[in-house]
CSV table of C-alpha atoms in Angstrom, one decimal:
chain,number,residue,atom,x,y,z
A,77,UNK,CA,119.4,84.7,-18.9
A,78,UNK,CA,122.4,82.3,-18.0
A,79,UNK,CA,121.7,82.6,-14.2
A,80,UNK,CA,118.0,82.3,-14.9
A,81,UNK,CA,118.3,79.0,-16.6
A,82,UNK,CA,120.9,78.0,-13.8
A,83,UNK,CA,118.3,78.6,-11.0
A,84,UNK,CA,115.5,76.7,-13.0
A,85,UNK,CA,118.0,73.6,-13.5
A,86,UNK,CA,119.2,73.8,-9.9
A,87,UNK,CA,115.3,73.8,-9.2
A,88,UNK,CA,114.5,71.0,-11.4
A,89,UNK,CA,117.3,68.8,-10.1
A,90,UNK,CA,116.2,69.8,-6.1
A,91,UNK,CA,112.4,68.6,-7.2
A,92,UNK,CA,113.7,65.4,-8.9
A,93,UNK,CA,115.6,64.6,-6.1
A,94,UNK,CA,112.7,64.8,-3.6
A,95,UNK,CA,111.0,62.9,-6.0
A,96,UNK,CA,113.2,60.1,-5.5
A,97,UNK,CA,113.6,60.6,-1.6
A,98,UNK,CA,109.8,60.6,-0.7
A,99,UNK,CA,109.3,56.8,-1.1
A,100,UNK,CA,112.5,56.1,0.7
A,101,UNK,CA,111.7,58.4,3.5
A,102,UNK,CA,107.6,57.4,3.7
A,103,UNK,CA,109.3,53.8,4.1
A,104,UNK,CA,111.3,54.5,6.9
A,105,UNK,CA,108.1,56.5,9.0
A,106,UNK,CA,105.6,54.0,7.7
A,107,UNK,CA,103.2,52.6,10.8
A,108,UNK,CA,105.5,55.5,13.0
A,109,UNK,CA,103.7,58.3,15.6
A,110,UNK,CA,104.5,61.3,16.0
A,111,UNK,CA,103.1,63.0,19.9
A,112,UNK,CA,103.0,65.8,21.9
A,113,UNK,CA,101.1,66.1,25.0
A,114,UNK,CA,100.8,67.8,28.2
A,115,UNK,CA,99.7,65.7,31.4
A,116,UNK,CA,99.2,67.5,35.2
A,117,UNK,CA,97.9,66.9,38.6
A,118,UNK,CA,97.8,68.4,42.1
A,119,UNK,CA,101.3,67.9,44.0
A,120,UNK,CA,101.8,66.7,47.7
A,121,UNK,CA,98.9,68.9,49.8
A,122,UNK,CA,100.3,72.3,51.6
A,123,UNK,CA,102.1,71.7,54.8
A,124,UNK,CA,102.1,74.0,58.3
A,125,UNK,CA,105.2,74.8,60.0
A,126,UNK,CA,105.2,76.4,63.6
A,127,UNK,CA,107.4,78.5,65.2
A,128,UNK,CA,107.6,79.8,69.1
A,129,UNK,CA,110.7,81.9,68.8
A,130,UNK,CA,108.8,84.9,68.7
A,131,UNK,CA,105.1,83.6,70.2
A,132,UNK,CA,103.2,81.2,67.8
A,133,UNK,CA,104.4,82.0,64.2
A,134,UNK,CA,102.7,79.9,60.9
A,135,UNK,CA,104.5,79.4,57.7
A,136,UNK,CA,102.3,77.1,55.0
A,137,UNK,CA,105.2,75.1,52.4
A,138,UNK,CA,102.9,75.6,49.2
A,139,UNK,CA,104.1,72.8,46.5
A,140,UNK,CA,103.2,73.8,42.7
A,141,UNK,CA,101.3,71.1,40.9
A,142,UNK,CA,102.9,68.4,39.1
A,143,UNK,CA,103.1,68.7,35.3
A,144,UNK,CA,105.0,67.2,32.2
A,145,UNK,CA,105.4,67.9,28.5
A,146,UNK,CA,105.9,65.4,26.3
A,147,UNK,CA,107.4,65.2,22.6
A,148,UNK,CA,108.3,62.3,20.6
A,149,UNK,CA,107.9,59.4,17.8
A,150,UNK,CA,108.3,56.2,17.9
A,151,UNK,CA,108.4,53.4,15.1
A,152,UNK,CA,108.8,50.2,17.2
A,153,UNK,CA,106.2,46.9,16.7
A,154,UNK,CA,104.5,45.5,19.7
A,155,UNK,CA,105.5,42.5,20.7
A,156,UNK,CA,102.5,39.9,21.7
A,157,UNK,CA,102.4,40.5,25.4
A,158,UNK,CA,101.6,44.1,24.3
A,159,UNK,CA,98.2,45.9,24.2
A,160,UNK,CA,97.8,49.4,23.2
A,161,UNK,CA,96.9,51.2,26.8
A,162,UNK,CA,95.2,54.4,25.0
A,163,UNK,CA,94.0,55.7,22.2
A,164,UNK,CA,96.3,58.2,21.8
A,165,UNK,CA,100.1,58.2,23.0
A,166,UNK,CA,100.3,61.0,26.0
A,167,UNK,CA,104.0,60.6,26.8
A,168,UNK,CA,103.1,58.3,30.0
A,169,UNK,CA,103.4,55.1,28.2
A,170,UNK,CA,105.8,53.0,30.2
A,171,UNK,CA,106.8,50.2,27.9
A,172,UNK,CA,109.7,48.1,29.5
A,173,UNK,CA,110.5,45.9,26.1
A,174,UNK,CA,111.5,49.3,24.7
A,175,UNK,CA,115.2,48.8,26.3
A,176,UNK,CA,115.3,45.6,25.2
A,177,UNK,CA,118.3,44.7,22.9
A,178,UNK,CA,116.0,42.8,19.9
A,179,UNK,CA,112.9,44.0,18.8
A,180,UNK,CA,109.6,41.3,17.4
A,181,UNK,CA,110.7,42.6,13.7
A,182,UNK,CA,114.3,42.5,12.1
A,183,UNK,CA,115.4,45.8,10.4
A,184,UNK,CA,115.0,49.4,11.3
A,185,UNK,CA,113.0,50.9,14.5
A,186,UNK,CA,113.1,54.1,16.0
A,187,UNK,CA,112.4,56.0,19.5
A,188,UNK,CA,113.1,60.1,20.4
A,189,UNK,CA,111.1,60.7,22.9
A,190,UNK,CA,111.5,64.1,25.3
A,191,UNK,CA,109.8,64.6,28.9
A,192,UNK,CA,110.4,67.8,30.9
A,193,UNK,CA,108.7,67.0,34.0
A,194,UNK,CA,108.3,68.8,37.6
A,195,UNK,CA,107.5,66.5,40.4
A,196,UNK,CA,107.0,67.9,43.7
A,197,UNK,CA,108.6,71.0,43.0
A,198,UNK,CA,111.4,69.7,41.5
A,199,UNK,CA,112.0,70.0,37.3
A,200,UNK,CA,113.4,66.7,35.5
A,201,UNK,CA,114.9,66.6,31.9
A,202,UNK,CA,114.1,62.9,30.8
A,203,UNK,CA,115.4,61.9,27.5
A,204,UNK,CA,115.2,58.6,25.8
A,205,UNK,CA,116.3,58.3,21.1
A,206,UNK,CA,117.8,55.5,19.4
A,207,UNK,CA,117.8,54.1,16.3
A,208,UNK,CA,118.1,50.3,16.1
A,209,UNK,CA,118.6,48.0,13.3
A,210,UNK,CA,118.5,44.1,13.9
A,211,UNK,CA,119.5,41.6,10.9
A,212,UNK,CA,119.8,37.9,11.3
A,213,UNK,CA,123.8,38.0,11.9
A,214,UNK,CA,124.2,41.6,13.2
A,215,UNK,CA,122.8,43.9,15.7
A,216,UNK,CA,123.6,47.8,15.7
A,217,UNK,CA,121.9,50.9,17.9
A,218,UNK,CA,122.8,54.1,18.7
A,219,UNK,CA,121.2,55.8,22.0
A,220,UNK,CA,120.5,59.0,24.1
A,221,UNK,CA,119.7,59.0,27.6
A,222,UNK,CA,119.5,61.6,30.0
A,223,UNK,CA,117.6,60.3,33.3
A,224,UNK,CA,116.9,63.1,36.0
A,225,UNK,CA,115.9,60.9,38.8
A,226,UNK,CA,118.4,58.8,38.4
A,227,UNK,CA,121.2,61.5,37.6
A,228,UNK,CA,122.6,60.1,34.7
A,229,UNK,CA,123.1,60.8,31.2
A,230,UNK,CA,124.9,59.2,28.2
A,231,UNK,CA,125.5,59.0,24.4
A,232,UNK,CA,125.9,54.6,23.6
A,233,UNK,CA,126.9,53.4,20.4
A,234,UNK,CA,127.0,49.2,19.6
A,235,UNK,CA,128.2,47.0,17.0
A,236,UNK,CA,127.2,43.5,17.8
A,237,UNK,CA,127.4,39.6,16.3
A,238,UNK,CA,124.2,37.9,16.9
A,239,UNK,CA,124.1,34.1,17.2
A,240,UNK,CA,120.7,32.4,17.0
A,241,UNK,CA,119.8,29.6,19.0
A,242,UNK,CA,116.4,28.2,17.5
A,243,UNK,CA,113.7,30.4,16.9
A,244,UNK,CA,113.7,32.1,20.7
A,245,UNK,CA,117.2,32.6,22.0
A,246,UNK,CA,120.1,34.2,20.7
A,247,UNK,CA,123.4,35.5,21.9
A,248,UNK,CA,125.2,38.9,20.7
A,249,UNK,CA,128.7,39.8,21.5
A,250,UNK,CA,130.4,42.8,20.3
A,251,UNK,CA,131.4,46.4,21.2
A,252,UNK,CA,130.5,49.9,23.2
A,253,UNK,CA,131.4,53.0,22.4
A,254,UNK,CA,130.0,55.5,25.3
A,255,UNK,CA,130.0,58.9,26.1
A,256,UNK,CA,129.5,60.9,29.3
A,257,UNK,CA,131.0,63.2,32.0
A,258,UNK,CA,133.8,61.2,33.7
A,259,UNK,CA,131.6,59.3,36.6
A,260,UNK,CA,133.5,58.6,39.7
A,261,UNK,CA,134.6,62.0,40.1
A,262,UNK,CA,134.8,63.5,43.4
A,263,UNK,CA,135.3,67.1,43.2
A,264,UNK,CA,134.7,67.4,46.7
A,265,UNK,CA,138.2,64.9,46.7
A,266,UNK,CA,140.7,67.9,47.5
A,267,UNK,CA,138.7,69.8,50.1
A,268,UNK,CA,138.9,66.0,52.5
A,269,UNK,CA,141.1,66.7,55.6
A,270,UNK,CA,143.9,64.0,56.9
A,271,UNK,CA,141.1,63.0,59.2
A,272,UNK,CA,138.6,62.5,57.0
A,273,UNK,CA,136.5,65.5,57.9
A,274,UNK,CA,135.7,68.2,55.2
A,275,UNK,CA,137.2,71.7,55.4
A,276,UNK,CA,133.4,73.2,54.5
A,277,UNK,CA,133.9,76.6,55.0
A,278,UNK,CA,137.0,77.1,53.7
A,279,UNK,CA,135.6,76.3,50.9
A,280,UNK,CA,132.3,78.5,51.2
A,281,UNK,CA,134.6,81.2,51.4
A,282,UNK,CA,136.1,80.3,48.3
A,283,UNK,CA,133.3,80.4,46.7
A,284,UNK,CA,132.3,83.9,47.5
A,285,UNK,CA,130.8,83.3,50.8
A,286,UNK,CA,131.3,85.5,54.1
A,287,UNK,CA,131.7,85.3,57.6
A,288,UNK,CA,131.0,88.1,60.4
A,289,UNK,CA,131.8,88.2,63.9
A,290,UNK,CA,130.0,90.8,65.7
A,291,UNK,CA,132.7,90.9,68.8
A,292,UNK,CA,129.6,90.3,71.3
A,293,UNK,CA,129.4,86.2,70.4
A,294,UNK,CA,127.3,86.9,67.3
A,295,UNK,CA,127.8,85.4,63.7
A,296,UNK,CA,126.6,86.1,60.7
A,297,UNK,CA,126.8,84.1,57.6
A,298,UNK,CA,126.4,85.9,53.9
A,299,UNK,CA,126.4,84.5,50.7
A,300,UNK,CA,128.0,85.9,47.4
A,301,UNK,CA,125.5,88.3,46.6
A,302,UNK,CA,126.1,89.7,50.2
A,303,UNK,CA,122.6,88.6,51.6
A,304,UNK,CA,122.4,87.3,55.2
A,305,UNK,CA,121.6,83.3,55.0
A,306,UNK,CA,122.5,82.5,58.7
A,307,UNK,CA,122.9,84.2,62.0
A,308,UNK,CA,123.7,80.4,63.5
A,309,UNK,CA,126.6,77.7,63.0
A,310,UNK,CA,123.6,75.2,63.3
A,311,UNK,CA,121.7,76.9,60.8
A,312,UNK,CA,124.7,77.4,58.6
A,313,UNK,CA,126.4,73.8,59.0
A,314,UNK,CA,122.8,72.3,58.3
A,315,UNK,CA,120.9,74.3,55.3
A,316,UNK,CA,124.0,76.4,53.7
A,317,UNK,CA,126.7,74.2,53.6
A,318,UNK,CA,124.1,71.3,51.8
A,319,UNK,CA,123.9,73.9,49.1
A,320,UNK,CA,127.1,74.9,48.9
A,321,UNK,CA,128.8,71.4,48.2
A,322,UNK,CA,125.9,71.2,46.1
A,323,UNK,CA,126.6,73.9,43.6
A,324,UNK,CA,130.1,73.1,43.8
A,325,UNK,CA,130.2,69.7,43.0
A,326,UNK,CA,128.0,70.7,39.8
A,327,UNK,CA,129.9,73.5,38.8
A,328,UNK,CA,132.9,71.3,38.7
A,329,UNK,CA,131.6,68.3,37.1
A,330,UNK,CA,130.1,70.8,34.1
A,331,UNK,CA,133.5,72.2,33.9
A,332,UNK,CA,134.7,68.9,32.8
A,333,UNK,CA,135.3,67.4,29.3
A,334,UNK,CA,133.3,63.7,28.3
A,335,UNK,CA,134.8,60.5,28.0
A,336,UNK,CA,134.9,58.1,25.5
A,337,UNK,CA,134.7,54.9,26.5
A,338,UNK,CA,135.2,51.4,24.6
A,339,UNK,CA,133.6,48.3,26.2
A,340,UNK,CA,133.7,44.8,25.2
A,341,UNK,CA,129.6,43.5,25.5
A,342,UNK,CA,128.2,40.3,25.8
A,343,UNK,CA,124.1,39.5,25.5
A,344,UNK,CA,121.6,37.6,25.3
A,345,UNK,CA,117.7,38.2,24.3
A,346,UNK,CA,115.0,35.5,25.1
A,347,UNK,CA,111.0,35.9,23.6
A,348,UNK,CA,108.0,33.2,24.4
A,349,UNK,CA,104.7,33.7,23.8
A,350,UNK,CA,101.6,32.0,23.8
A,351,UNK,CA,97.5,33.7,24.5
A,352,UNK,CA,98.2,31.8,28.0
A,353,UNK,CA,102.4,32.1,28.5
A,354,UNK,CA,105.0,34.5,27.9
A,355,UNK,CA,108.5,35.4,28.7
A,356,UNK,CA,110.5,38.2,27.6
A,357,UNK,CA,114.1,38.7,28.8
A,358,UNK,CA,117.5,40.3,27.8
A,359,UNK,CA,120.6,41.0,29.3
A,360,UNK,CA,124.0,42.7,28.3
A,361,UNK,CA,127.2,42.4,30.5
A,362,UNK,CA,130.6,44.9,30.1
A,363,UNK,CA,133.1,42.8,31.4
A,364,UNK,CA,136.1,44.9,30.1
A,365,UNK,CA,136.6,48.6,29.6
A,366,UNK,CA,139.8,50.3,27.6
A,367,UNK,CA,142.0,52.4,29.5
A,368,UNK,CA,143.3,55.2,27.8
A,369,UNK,CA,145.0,57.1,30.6
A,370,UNK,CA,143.3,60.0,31.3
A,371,UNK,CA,143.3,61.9,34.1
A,372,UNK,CA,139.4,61.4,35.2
A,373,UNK,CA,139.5,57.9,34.0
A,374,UNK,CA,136.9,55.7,35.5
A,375,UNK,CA,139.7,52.9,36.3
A,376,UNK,CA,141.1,55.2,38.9
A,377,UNK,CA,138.5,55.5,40.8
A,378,UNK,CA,137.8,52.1,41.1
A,379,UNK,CA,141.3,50.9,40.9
A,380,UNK,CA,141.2,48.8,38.2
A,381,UNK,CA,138.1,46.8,35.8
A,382,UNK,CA,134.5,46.7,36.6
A,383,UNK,CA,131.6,45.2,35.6
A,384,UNK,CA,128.7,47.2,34.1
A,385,UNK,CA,125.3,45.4,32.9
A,386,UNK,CA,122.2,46.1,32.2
A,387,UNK,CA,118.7,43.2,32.1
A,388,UNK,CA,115.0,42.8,31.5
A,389,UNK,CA,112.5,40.8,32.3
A,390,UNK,CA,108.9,40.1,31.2
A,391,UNK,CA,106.7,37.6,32.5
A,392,UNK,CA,102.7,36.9,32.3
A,393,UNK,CA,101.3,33.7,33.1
A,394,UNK,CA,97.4,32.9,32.7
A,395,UNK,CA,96.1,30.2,35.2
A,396,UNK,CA,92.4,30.1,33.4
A,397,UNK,CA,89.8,32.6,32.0
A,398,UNK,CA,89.6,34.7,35.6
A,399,UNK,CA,93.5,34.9,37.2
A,400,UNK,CA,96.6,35.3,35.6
A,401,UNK,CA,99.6,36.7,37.1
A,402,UNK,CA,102.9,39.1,35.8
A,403,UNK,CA,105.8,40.5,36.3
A,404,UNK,CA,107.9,43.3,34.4
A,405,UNK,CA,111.0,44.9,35.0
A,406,UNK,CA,114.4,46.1,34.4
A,407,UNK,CA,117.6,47.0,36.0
A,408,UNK,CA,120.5,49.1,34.6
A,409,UNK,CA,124.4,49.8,36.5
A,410,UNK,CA,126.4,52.0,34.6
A,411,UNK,CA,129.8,52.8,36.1
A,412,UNK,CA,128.5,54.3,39.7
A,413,UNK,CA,124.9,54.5,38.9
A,414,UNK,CA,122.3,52.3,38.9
A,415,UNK,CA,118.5,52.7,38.3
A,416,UNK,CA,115.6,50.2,37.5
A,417,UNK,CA,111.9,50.2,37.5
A,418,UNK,CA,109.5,47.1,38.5
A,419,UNK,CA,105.7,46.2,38.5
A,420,UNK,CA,104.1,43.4,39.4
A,421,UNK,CA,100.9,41.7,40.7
A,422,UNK,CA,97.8,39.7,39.6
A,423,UNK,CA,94.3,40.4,37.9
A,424,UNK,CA,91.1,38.6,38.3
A,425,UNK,CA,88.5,39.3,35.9
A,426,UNK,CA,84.4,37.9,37.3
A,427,UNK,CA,82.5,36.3,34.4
C-alpha cells in the first residue's frame, strides 16, 4: 500500500510539474517551425570515355541524381528586407541575415537545422544550431557548424558587451570559446623529404600497400586488400597515390583530440530600412587567440597570432516602381579556412 501511494505521489508531482513547464516551454516555441523535406534533381548528364588500347573500347561515367534531406526548426523574426520565399520551409531557404550577430527582436531565437546532401556524386553533412539571446547590454550565442563544402566544422560559444549607438548601430566586444580538430595540421609534415619532395610510397607501403616486380620490367601495384590497382608508375603516381595521402591525412586528423580555443572578439552590427532603402551589415574580428601550449596548437603553425573574422552584408536599393537593385553576402576565415556565399543583380518589374 506504501509503494502504491508512493507511485501515485511521484505521479502527481511529475503531472504538476508539467503543468507548470507547458506555458514556459509553449513560450519559448511560440511563432517557431518545425521541417523536414526531401528535395532532388537530375545530376551532371552521363559522359563517354574512349579507349584504343585494345581497338575502340566505350566506358559511360553514370552520375547518380542529386538529392537532399532536410530537418530542422527555426524561431528567428524576419527582418524587413525579408519575404517569405514559399509556403512551406523545404530546407533550401538561404537566408544570409541568419549569421548575423543581432537579430530584428531582443531576446531568445533559435536555428537547428540538418542537410545531408549528395551533389554530383559526392555526399555532404551540412549542419547549422544555435541559440541566441540579445538584450540591450549583452549579447550571448552558442553555435554548431559543420560545412562539407567547405571542410570545416566547429562548436562556438560567445559572451559579448553590446554598446548602442542610436537606434541602428551598435558595437559588441567580448569573448570566444571554440572547439574543433586542431587546423593547421599537416600530417603529411613527417613524410616531406630534405628537398622538399614527398616520400609517397614509402608511405603507401606503410599503409598496407604492395609493390611487385615481375623481373621482365613489369610492375604491379596492390592495395591492402591485395587487389591489383596499377600495372603502371603513371597510373600509380596519378590515381593511387591521390587516394592514398587522402585517406591518410583523414585517418590522422580523426585520430586527433579538439581544441579549445579562447579568442578575444570585437563587432559591430548595422540595420536600415525603408519600403525604398535598406542596409544590413555585421562584422566580428579575433584579433588575439590564447596560447595554451599544446602540441597541435594553431600558433605553431602560423608562428605566432592571427587574425580570424567573419562579415555580412545586405543591400537593396529601389530606384522607382519598375528597377531596384541588391546585393547580399557574407564571408567567413576561420584559422586556415575560409568560405563565403554572394548574390547579386537587378529586377525590373513592367506595369
Amino acid at each position: 500500500m506504501k509503494k502504491i501511494f508512493l507511485v501515485v505521489l511521484a505521479l502527481v508531482t511529475l503531472n504538476a510539474s508539467a503543468q507548470e513547464w507547458k506555458p514556459k516551454l509553449k513560450k519559448v516555441f511560440k511563432y517557431s517551425t518545425f521541417y523536414g523535406a526531401v528535395n532532388g534533381g537530375n545530376s551532371i548528364s552521363d559522359v563517354d570515355i574512349f579507349s584504343v588500347t585494345n581497338g575502340l573500347e566505350t566506358e559511360t561515367v553514370k552520375t547518380p541524381f542529386d538529392y537532399s534531406i532536410a530537418l530542422g526548426v527555426r524561431k528567428i523574426a524576419r527582418l524587413g528586407y525579408e519575404n517569405r520565399a514559399n509556403t512551406f520551409y523545404n530546407g533550401t531557404e538561404k537566408s544570409f541575415s541568419d549569421n548575423a550577430t543581432i537579430g530584428k527582436i531582443k531576446g531568445f531565437e533559435f536555428l537547428f537545422e540538418l542537410d545531408y546532401t549528395r551533389q554530383q556524386g559526392i555526399n555532404f553533412l551540412n549542419q547549422q544550431h544555435f541559440l541566441r539571446y540579445v538584450a540591450d547590454k549583452w549579447i550571448a550565442k552558442i553555435e554548431y557548424i559543420q560545412d562539407g563544402f567547405a571542410d570545416i566544422e566547429y562548436f562556438e560559444a560567445s559572451q559579448r558587451y553590446r554598446q548602442k549607438i542610436g537606434k541602428k548601430l551598435s558595437f559588441n566586444v567580448g569573448a570566444v570559446q571554440r572547439l574543433s580538430e586542431p587546423y593547421g595540421y599537416n600530417p603529411l609534415e613527417e613524410w616531406i623529404l630534405s628537398n622538399g619532395n614527398l616520400h609517397y610510397t614509402q608511405l603507401a607501403l606503410q599503409e598496407g600497400y604492395t609493390v611487385n616486380f615481375d623481373g621482365q620490367e613489369g610492375i604491379e601495384y596492390f592495395d591492402p586488400s591485395n587487389n591489383l590497382v596499377a600495372t603502371s608508375t603513371e597510373v600509380w603516381e596519378a590515381v593511387i597515390i591521390p587516394q592514398v595521402l587522402a585517406d591518410y591525412t583523414e585517418k590522422k586528423r580523426n585520430q586527433l583530440d579538439q581544441t579549445l580555443q579562447h579568442s578575444l572578439v570585437i563587432g559591430f552590427d548595422y540595420y536600415h530600412f525603408t519600403d525604398d532603402f535598406w542596409v544590413h551589415s555585421w562584422g566580428n574580428l579575433m584579433p588575439y587567440h590564447y596560447d595554451n601550449n599544446s602540441e597541435y596548437s594553431y600558433h605553431k603553425f602560423n608562428n605566432g597570432q592571427w587574425m580570424d573574422y567573419s562579415g555580412g552584408l545586405i543591400f537593396g536599393y529601389r530606384f522607382n516602381r519598375s528597377l531596384g537593385i541588391f546585393l547580399e553576402g557574407k564571408y567567413n576565415k576561420y584559422w586556415n579556412r575560409n568560405w563565403h556565399d554572394f548574390s547579386f543583380g537587378l529586377n525590373y518589374v513592367i506595369y
